[in-house]
């Protein structure tokens, strides 16, 4: 049997909390979508409640490129808090974010809202973070964000902008930006290596850790397409330790062709962490005969017969003498049961399939 495998060695140093600056922006250049400069921060597209982009000119020249031209504000000196433009920002992948500032360029038509107010979901939109006097030329409004509600947040924070004190015109918004930092949460395991490779008609998976914190178990998952994964088996973790640990698991029934194996680490609190998959390719056009486990027991030799169900199987001494016993077959495998418990040492396993005769060593414990 010819086979290939991909070996993946991951060397990861101990992870400490690190803060990385990020910006989330809504440029309003003909669209309401936003984007963030860090992969672990996501943005929601701007939405409009009680108001809408002008149906004739939804986007007009702005401070930089275009600006969204928002119409249908109430014609009142009072602020109608049921009318607003809404945006949101979210921390992703187990990281936390701290928001420090929100800025936006704003102007108005001659009869548009003269006041721009900003509120957030942190206090359920109860208080103003900013009150800005809007003129007919673009100026930048800025709000400092501080306090526990904007610090080390792992979920979503939503902002609403209100146009107040208008008499029927439009409010233009451009280059809305949120600045902050992302703090990476330390992983509970420092993974040193993760490998998967075929041995006979099985796949051996091995991994090691440098240290562990409140780690409950490791799940080995397998996929044919990197989309849907199934669990092959689980191995208990060591919990909390500063000593290097070695782990292993055997996939007894791997898929022919290419499969992808990945490690899922589960904490005591149920939190999971996924690691990069590795690929294993088994080419199964030829027959495979393998003893598993090897070393074998003195009362039973288990033989895997991949594409070799019809093979003749014999156990021989090192001098070539047949060992008396019986062979019990099932689909894809067989158990060779010696008439008497075997003496510890080396033996030969002889298999014959058609004109092919193969010999392999078996160690009996």
CSV table of C-alpha atoms in Angstrom, one decimal:
chain,number,residue,atom,x,y,z
A,1,UNK,CA,0.0,0.0,0.0
A,2,UNK,CA,1.3,3.4,-0.9
A,3,UNK,CA,0.2,6.3,1.3
A,4,UNK,CA,0.9,9.9,1.9
A,5,UNK,CA,0.3,12.0,4.9
A,6,UNK,CA,0.6,15.6,5.9
A,7,UNK,CA,2.5,16.3,9.1
A,8,UNK,CA,1.7,19.4,11.0
A,9,UNK,CA,3.8,20.6,13.8
A,10,UNK,CA,2.4,23.5,15.7
A,11,UNK,CA,4.8,25.4,18.0
A,12,UNK,CA,2.9,27.8,20.2
A,13,UNK,CA,4.4,29.8,23.0
A,14,UNK,CA,2.4,30.6,26.2
A,15,UNK,CA,-0.2,33.1,25.3
A,16,UNK,CA,-0.6,36.2,27.5
A,17,UNK,CA,-3.2,38.9,27.2
A,18,UNK,CA,-2.3,41.4,24.6
A,19,UNK,CA,-4.1,44.6,23.5
A,20,UNK,CA,-4.3,45.4,19.9
A,21,UNK,CA,-5.7,48.7,18.5
A,22,UNK,CA,-8.6,48.5,16.0
A,23,UNK,CA,-10.9,50.8,14.2
A,24,UNK,CA,-14.4,50.1,12.9
A,25,UNK,CA,-15.6,52.4,10.1
A,26,UNK,CA,-18.8,53.2,8.1
A,27,UNK,CA,-17.6,55.4,5.2
A,28,UNK,CA,-21.2,55.7,3.6
A,29,UNK,CA,-19.7,55.7,0.1
A,30,UNK,CA,-22.9,54.6,-1.5
A,31,UNK,CA,-23.5,51.8,1.0
A,32,UNK,CA,-24.4,51.3,4.7
A,33,UNK,CA,-21.9,48.5,5.4
A,34,UNK,CA,-19.1,48.9,7.9
A,35,UNK,CA,-15.7,47.1,8.4
A,36,UNK,CA,-13.1,46.6,11.1
A,37,UNK,CA,-9.4,46.5,11.0
A,38,UNK,CA,-9.2,43.4,13.3
A,39,UNK,CA,-10.5,40.0,12.4
A,40,UNK,CA,-11.9,39.5,15.9
A,41,UNK,CA,-14.1,42.5,15.7
A,42,UNK,CA,-17.2,42.6,13.5
A,43,UNK,CA,-19.5,45.4,12.4
A,44,UNK,CA,-23.3,45.6,11.7
A,45,UNK,CA,-24.5,47.6,8.7
A,46,UNK,CA,-26.1,50.9,9.5
A,47,UNK,CA,-29.9,50.7,9.9
A,48,UNK,CA,-32.6,53.4,9.9
A,49,UNK,CA,-35.6,53.5,12.2
A,50,UNK,CA,-38.3,56.1,11.6
A,51,UNK,CA,-36.0,57.8,9.0
A,52,UNK,CA,-34.4,56.7,5.8
A,53,UNK,CA,-31.9,57.8,3.1
A,54,UNK,CA,-33.5,60.4,0.9
A,55,UNK,CA,-35.4,58.7,-1.9
A,56,UNK,CA,-34.2,61.2,-4.5
A,57,UNK,CA,-30.6,61.6,-3.4
A,58,UNK,CA,-29.7,58.9,-0.8
A,59,UNK,CA,-26.0,59.7,-1.0
A,60,UNK,CA,-24.5,63.2,-1.5
A,61,UNK,CA,-20.9,64.6,-1.6
A,62,UNK,CA,-19.4,64.2,1.9
A,63,UNK,CA,-16.3,65.1,3.8
A,64,UNK,CA,-14.5,62.2,2.1
A,65,UNK,CA,-16.2,60.6,-0.9
A,66,UNK,CA,-19.9,60.4,-0.2
A,67,UNK,CA,-22.2,60.8,2.8
A,68,UNK,CA,-25.6,59.2,3.6
A,69,UNK,CA,-28.4,61.8,3.3
A,70,UNK,CA,-30.9,60.9,5.9
A,71,UNK,CA,-34.5,62.3,5.6
A,72,UNK,CA,-37.9,62.1,7.3
A,73,UNK,CA,-36.9,63.5,10.7
A,74,UNK,CA,-39.6,65.0,12.9
A,75,UNK,CA,-40.3,68.7,12.5
A,76,UNK,CA,-40.0,69.6,16.1
A,77,UNK,CA,-37.7,71.5,18.5
A,78,UNK,CA,-37.9,68.4,20.8
A,79,UNK,CA,-35.9,65.3,20.1
A,80,UNK,CA,-37.9,62.2,18.9
A,81,UNK,CA,-35.9,59.3,20.3
A,82,UNK,CA,-37.9,56.8,18.2
A,83,UNK,CA,-36.1,58.1,15.1
A,84,UNK,CA,-32.4,57.2,14.7
A,85,UNK,CA,-29.5,55.8,12.7
A,86,UNK,CA,-28.1,52.6,14.3
A,87,UNK,CA,-24.7,50.9,14.1
A,88,UNK,CA,-23.2,48.1,16.2
A,89,UNK,CA,-19.8,46.6,16.8
A,90,UNK,CA,-19.1,43.1,18.3
A,91,UNK,CA,-16.1,41.2,19.8
A,92,UNK,CA,-15.6,37.8,18.2
A,93,UNK,CA,-13.8,34.5,18.8
A,94,UNK,CA,-13.6,34.7,22.6
A,95,UNK,CA,-11.8,38.1,22.6
A,96,UNK,CA,-12.9,41.2,24.5
A,97,UNK,CA,-12.9,44.8,23.2
A,98,UNK,CA,-12.6,48.2,24.9
A,99,UNK,CA,-14.1,51.1,23.1
A,100,UNK,CA,-12.5,54.5,23.5
A,101,UNK,CA,-13.9,57.0,21.0
A,102,UNK,CA,-16.6,57.5,18.3
A,103,UNK,CA,-16.3,60.2,15.7
A,104,UNK,CA,-18.5,61.1,12.7
A,105,UNK,CA,-18.6,64.0,10.2
A,106,UNK,CA,-22.0,65.7,10.0
A,107,UNK,CA,-23.8,68.5,8.2
A,108,UNK,CA,-27.4,69.3,7.3
A,109,UNK,CA,-29.5,70.9,4.7
A,110,UNK,CA,-30.8,74.4,5.5
A,111,UNK,CA,-33.9,73.1,7.3
A,112,UNK,CA,-32.3,69.8,8.5
A,113,UNK,CA,-31.7,68.8,12.2
A,114,UNK,CA,-29.6,71.3,14.0
A,115,UNK,CA,-28.6,68.9,16.7
A,116,UNK,CA,-27.0,65.4,16.7
A,117,UNK,CA,-27.2,63.2,19.8
A,118,UNK,CA,-25.5,59.9,20.5
A,119,UNK,CA,-26.6,57.1,22.8
A,120,UNK,CA,-25.7,53.5,23.3
A,121,UNK,CA,-27.0,50.1,24.5
A,122,UNK,CA,-24.6,50.2,27.5
A,123,UNK,CA,-27.3,52.1,29.5
A,124,UNK,CA,-30.3,51.1,27.3
A,125,UNK,CA,-30.1,54.4,25.4
A,126,UNK,CA,-30.9,56.4,28.5
A,127,UNK,CA,-28.3,59.2,28.4
A,128,UNK,CA,-26.4,61.2,25.9
A,129,UNK,CA,-22.8,60.4,25.1
A,130,UNK,CA,-22.6,63.5,22.8
A,131,UNK,CA,-24.7,66.5,21.9
A,132,UNK,CA,-23.3,68.2,18.8
A,133,UNK,CA,-24.5,71.4,17.0
A,134,UNK,CA,-24.8,70.6,13.3
A,135,UNK,CA,-24.0,73.2,10.7
A,136,UNK,CA,-24.4,73.4,6.9
A,137,UNK,CA,-20.8,72.5,6.3
A,138,UNK,CA,-19.1,69.2,7.4
A,139,UNK,CA,-17.6,69.2,10.9
A,140,UNK,CA,-16.4,66.3,13.0
A,141,UNK,CA,-18.3,65.3,16.1
A,142,UNK,CA,-16.5,63.3,18.7
A,143,UNK,CA,-17.5,61.3,21.8
A,144,UNK,CA,-15.2,59.8,24.4
A,145,UNK,CA,-16.2,56.4,25.5
A,146,UNK,CA,-15.2,55.3,29.0
A,147,UNK,CA,-16.5,53.3,32.0
A,148,UNK,CA,-17.2,49.7,32.7
A,149,UNK,CA,-19.8,49.3,29.9
A,150,UNK,CA,-17.3,50.1,27.2
A,151,UNK,CA,-14.4,48.1,28.8
A,152,UNK,CA,-13.4,44.5,28.2
A,153,UNK,CA,-16.8,43.6,26.6
A,154,UNK,CA,-17.2,40.2,24.9
A,155,UNK,CA,-20.5,40.9,23.2
A,156,UNK,CA,-22.2,43.6,21.0
A,157,UNK,CA,-22.4,47.3,21.7
A,158,UNK,CA,-25.0,49.3,19.7
A,159,UNK,CA,-25.0,53.1,19.1
A,160,UNK,CA,-27.9,55.3,17.9
A,161,UNK,CA,-27.6,58.7,16.4
A,162,UNK,CA,-30.6,61.1,16.7
A,163,UNK,CA,-31.3,64.2,14.5
A,164,UNK,CA,-33.1,66.8,16.6
A,165,UNK,CA,-34.6,70.3,16.1
A,166,UNK,CA,-35.2,70.3,12.4
A,167,UNK,CA,-38.0,71.7,10.1
A,168,UNK,CA,-38.1,69.1,7.4
A,169,UNK,CA,-34.6,68.9,5.8
A,170,UNK,CA,-31.9,66.2,5.9
A,171,UNK,CA,-29.0,65.2,8.1
A,172,UNK,CA,-25.8,64.0,6.3
A,173,UNK,CA,-23.4,61.6,8.0
A,174,UNK,CA,-19.9,60.6,6.7
A,175,UNK,CA,-16.9,58.5,8.0
A,176,UNK,CA,-18.3,57.2,11.2
A,177,UNK,CA,-15.4,55.6,13.1
A,178,UNK,CA,-15.2,53.7,16.4
A,179,UNK,CA,-11.7,53.3,17.9
A,180,UNK,CA,-10.7,50.8,20.6
A,181,UNK,CA,-8.6,47.8,21.5
A,182,UNK,CA,-9.0,44.1,21.4
A,183,UNK,CA,-7.8,42.0,24.3
A,184,UNK,CA,-7.0,38.4,23.4
A,185,UNK,CA,-8.2,35.9,26.2
A,186,UNK,CA,-5.4,33.4,27.1
A,187,UNK,CA,-6.1,29.9,25.9
A,188,UNK,CA,-6.3,27.2,28.6
A,189,UNK,CA,-3.8,25.0,26.8
A,190,UNK,CA,-0.4,25.6,25.2
A,191,UNK,CA,-0.3,23.2,22.3
A,192,UNK,CA,3.2,22.1,21.3
A,193,UNK,CA,2.4,19.7,18.5
A,194,UNK,CA,-0.5,17.9,16.7
A,195,UNK,CA,0.1,15.1,14.2
A,196,UNK,CA,-1.9,12.6,12.3
A,197,UNK,CA,-0.4,9.8,10.1
A,198,UNK,CA,-1.5,6.4,8.7
A,199,UNK,CA,-0.1,3.2,10.1
A,200,UNK,CA,-1.4,0.3,8.1
A,201,UNK,CA,-5.1,0.8,7.7
A,202,UNK,CA,-5.4,3.0,10.8
A,203,UNK,CA,-4.6,6.6,11.5
A,204,UNK,CA,-2.5,7.5,14.6
A,205,UNK,CA,-3.1,10.9,16.1
A,206,UNK,CA,-0.7,12.4,18.6
A,207,UNK,CA,-0.4,15.7,20.4
A,208,UNK,CA,1.5,17.3,23.2
A,209,UNK,CA,1.0,20.3,25.5
A,210,UNK,CA,3.4,22.5,27.4
A,211,UNK,CA,0.9,23.4,30.2
A,212,UNK,CA,-2.8,23.3,30.9
A,213,UNK,CA,-5.3,25.3,32.9
A,214,UNK,CA,-8.7,23.8,33.8
A,215,UNK,CA,-8.7,21.6,30.7
A,216,UNK,CA,-11.4,18.9,30.8
A,217,UNK,CA,-10.8,16.8,27.7
A,218,UNK,CA,-9.6,16.7,24.1
A,219,UNK,CA,-12.0,15.6,21.2
A,220,UNK,CA,-10.5,14.4,17.9
A,221,UNK,CA,-12.7,15.3,15.0
A,222,UNK,CA,-12.6,14.1,11.4
A,223,UNK,CA,-14.0,15.6,8.2
A,224,UNK,CA,-13.9,14.8,4.5
A,225,UNK,CA,-14.5,18.4,3.3
A,226,UNK,CA,-13.4,20.7,6.2
A,227,UNK,CA,-17.1,21.6,6.6
A,228,UNK,CA,-18.8,18.9,8.6
A,229,UNK,CA,-16.8,17.2,11.3
A,230,UNK,CA,-17.6,14.1,13.3
A,231,UNK,CA,-16.0,13.0,16.6
A,232,UNK,CA,-13.6,10.1,16.4
A,233,UNK,CA,-12.9,9.8,20.1
A,234,UNK,CA,-12.1,11.7,23.3
A,235,UNK,CA,-9.1,11.7,25.7
A,236,UNK,CA,-9.2,13.2,29.2
A,237,UNK,CA,-7.0,16.2,29.8
A,238,UNK,CA,-4.8,16.7,32.8
A,239,UNK,CA,-6.8,19.6,34.2
A,240,UNK,CA,-4.2,22.0,35.5
A,241,UNK,CA,-0.5,21.3,35.1
A,242,UNK,CA,2.8,23.0,34.3
A,243,UNK,CA,4.4,19.8,33.1
A,244,UNK,CA,4.6,18.8,29.4
A,245,UNK,CA,2.0,16.2,28.5
A,246,UNK,CA,1.8,13.6,25.7
A,247,UNK,CA,-1.5,12.3,24.2
A,248,UNK,CA,-2.5,9.8,21.5
A,249,UNK,CA,-5.5,8.3,19.9
A,250,UNK,CA,-6.0,5.8,17.1
A,251,UNK,CA,-8.7,6.1,14.4
A,252,UNK,CA,-9.6,2.4,13.9
A,253,UNK,CA,-11.9,3.1,10.9
A,254,UNK,CA,-10.5,5.9,8.8
A,255,UNK,CA,-12.0,7.0,5.6
A,256,UNK,CA,-10.4,6.1,2.3
A,257,UNK,CA,-9.0,9.1,0.4
A,258,UNK,CA,-8.3,12.4,2.1
A,259,UNK,CA,-9.5,13.1,5.6
A,260,UNK,CA,-8.9,16.1,7.9
A,261,UNK,CA,-8.3,15.7,11.6
A,262,UNK,CA,-8.6,18.5,14.1
A,263,UNK,CA,-8.3,18.9,17.9
A,264,UNK,CA,-11.1,20.3,20.0
A,265,UNK,CA,-10.1,21.2,23.6
A,266,UNK,CA,-12.9,21.5,26.1
A,267,UNK,CA,-12.7,23.3,29.5
A,268,UNK,CA,-14.4,22.4,32.7
A,269,UNK,CA,-16.8,25.2,32.1
A,270,UNK,CA,-17.7,23.9,28.7
A,271,UNK,CA,-15.8,26.5,26.7
A,272,UNK,CA,-14.2,24.9,23.6
A,273,UNK,CA,-11.1,25.8,21.5
A,274,UNK,CA,-10.4,24.5,18.0
A,275,UNK,CA,-7.0,24.0,16.5
A,276,UNK,CA,-5.8,23.9,12.9
A,277,UNK,CA,-6.8,20.7,11.0
A,278,UNK,CA,-4.2,18.4,9.4
A,279,UNK,CA,-4.7,16.2,6.3
A,280,UNK,CA,-4.2,12.5,5.9
A,281,UNK,CA,-4.5,10.7,2.6
A,282,UNK,CA,-5.0,6.9,2.4
A,283,UNK,CA,-4.8,5.3,-1.0
A,284,UNK,CA,-6.7,2.0,-0.7
A,285,UNK,CA,-6.4,0.4,-4.1
A,286,UNK,CA,-4.1,-2.3,-2.7
A,287,UNK,CA,-4.9,-4.8,0.1
A,288,UNK,CA,-3.5,-4.1,3.5
A,289,UNK,CA,-2.9,-6.6,6.3
A,290,UNK,CA,-2.0,-5.2,9.7
A,291,UNK,CA,-1.8,-6.6,13.3
A,292,UNK,CA,-3.3,-4.4,15.9
A,293,UNK,CA,-2.3,-4.0,18.6
A,294,UNK,CA,1.3,-4.9,18.1
A,295,UNK,CA,2.7,-6.0,20.6
A,296,UNK,CA,-0.2,-8.5,20.8
A,297,UNK,CA,-1.7,-10.5,23.6
A,298,UNK,CA,-0.6,-14.1,24.2
A,299,UNK,CA,-4.2,-15.4,23.7
A,300,UNK,CA,-5.3,-13.4,20.6
A,301,UNK,CA,-3.8,-11.9,17.5
A,302,UNK,CA,-6.1,-9.3,16.0
A,303,UNK,CA,-5.6,-8.8,12.2
A,304,UNK,CA,-7.0,-6.0,10.1
A,305,UNK,CA,-7.8,-7.2,6.5
A,306,UNK,CA,-8.4,-4.1,4.3
A,307,UNK,CA,-9.3,-5.3,0.8
A,308,UNK,CA,-8.1,-8.7,1.9
A,309,UNK,CA,-11.0,-10.6,3.3
A,310,UNK,CA,-10.1,-13.7,1.3
A,311,UNK,CA,-6.5,-13.9,2.5
A,312,UNK,CA,-5.1,-17.0,4.1
A,313,UNK,CA,-3.6,-16.2,7.5
A,314,UNK,CA,-1.1,-18.2,9.5
A,315,UNK,CA,1.1,-17.5,12.5
A,316,UNK,CA,4.6,-18.9,12.4
A,317,UNK,CA,7.4,-19.2,14.9
A,318,UNK,CA,10.7,-17.5,14.0
A,319,UNK,CA,11.9,-20.8,12.7
A,320,UNK,CA,9.0,-21.0,10.3
A,321,UNK,CA,6.8,-23.6,12.1
A,322,UNK,CA,3.0,-23.0,12.0
A,323,UNK,CA,1.4,-22.2,15.3
A,324,UNK,CA,-1.7,-24.3,16.0
A,325,UNK,CA,-4.9,-22.3,16.5
A,326,UNK,CA,-8.2,-21.1,14.9
A,327,UNK,CA,-9.1,-18.1,12.8
A,328,UNK,CA,-12.3,-16.3,13.4
A,329,UNK,CA,-13.3,-13.9,10.6
A,330,UNK,CA,-15.6,-10.9,10.3
A,331,UNK,CA,-15.8,-8.2,7.7
A,332,UNK,CA,-12.4,-6.5,7.3
A,333,UNK,CA,-10.8,-8.3,10.2
A,334,UNK,CA,-10.0,-11.6,11.9
A,335,UNK,CA,-8.9,-12.9,15.3
A,336,UNK,CA,-6.3,-15.7,15.4
A,337,UNK,CA,-6.7,-17.7,18.6
A,338,UNK,CA,-3.8,-20.0,19.4
A,339,UNK,CA,-4.5,-23.4,20.8
A,340,UNK,CA,-2.2,-22.6,23.8
A,341,UNK,CA,-1.2,-19.2,25.1
A,342,UNK,CA,1.8,-18.0,23.2
A,343,UNK,CA,5.2,-17.6,24.8
A,344,UNK,CA,6.4,-14.0,24.8
A,345,UNK,CA,8.6,-13.1,21.9
A,346,UNK,CA,8.7,-12.6,18.1
A,347,UNK,CA,6.6,-14.4,15.6
A,348,UNK,CA,5.8,-14.2,11.8
A,349,UNK,CA,2.4,-13.5,10.5
A,350,UNK,CA,2.0,-14.9,7.0
A,351,UNK,CA,-0.8,-13.8,4.7
A,352,UNK,CA,-1.5,-15.1,1.2
A,353,UNK,CA,-3.9,-13.4,-1.2
A,354,UNK,CA,-3.9,-14.8,-4.7
A,355,UNK,CA,-0.3,-14.9,-5.8
A,356,UNK,CA,0.8,-12.4,-3.2
A,357,UNK,CA,2.5,-13.7,0.0
A,358,UNK,CA,3.4,-11.3,2.8
A,359,UNK,CA,5.3,-11.7,6.0
A,360,UNK,CA,5.4,-9.3,8.9
A,361,UNK,CA,6.7,-9.5,12.5
A,362,UNK,CA,4.4,-9.8,15.5
A,363,UNK,CA,5.7,-9.2,19.0
A,364,UNK,CA,3.8,-11.1,21.7
A,365,UNK,CA,3.9,-9.7,25.3
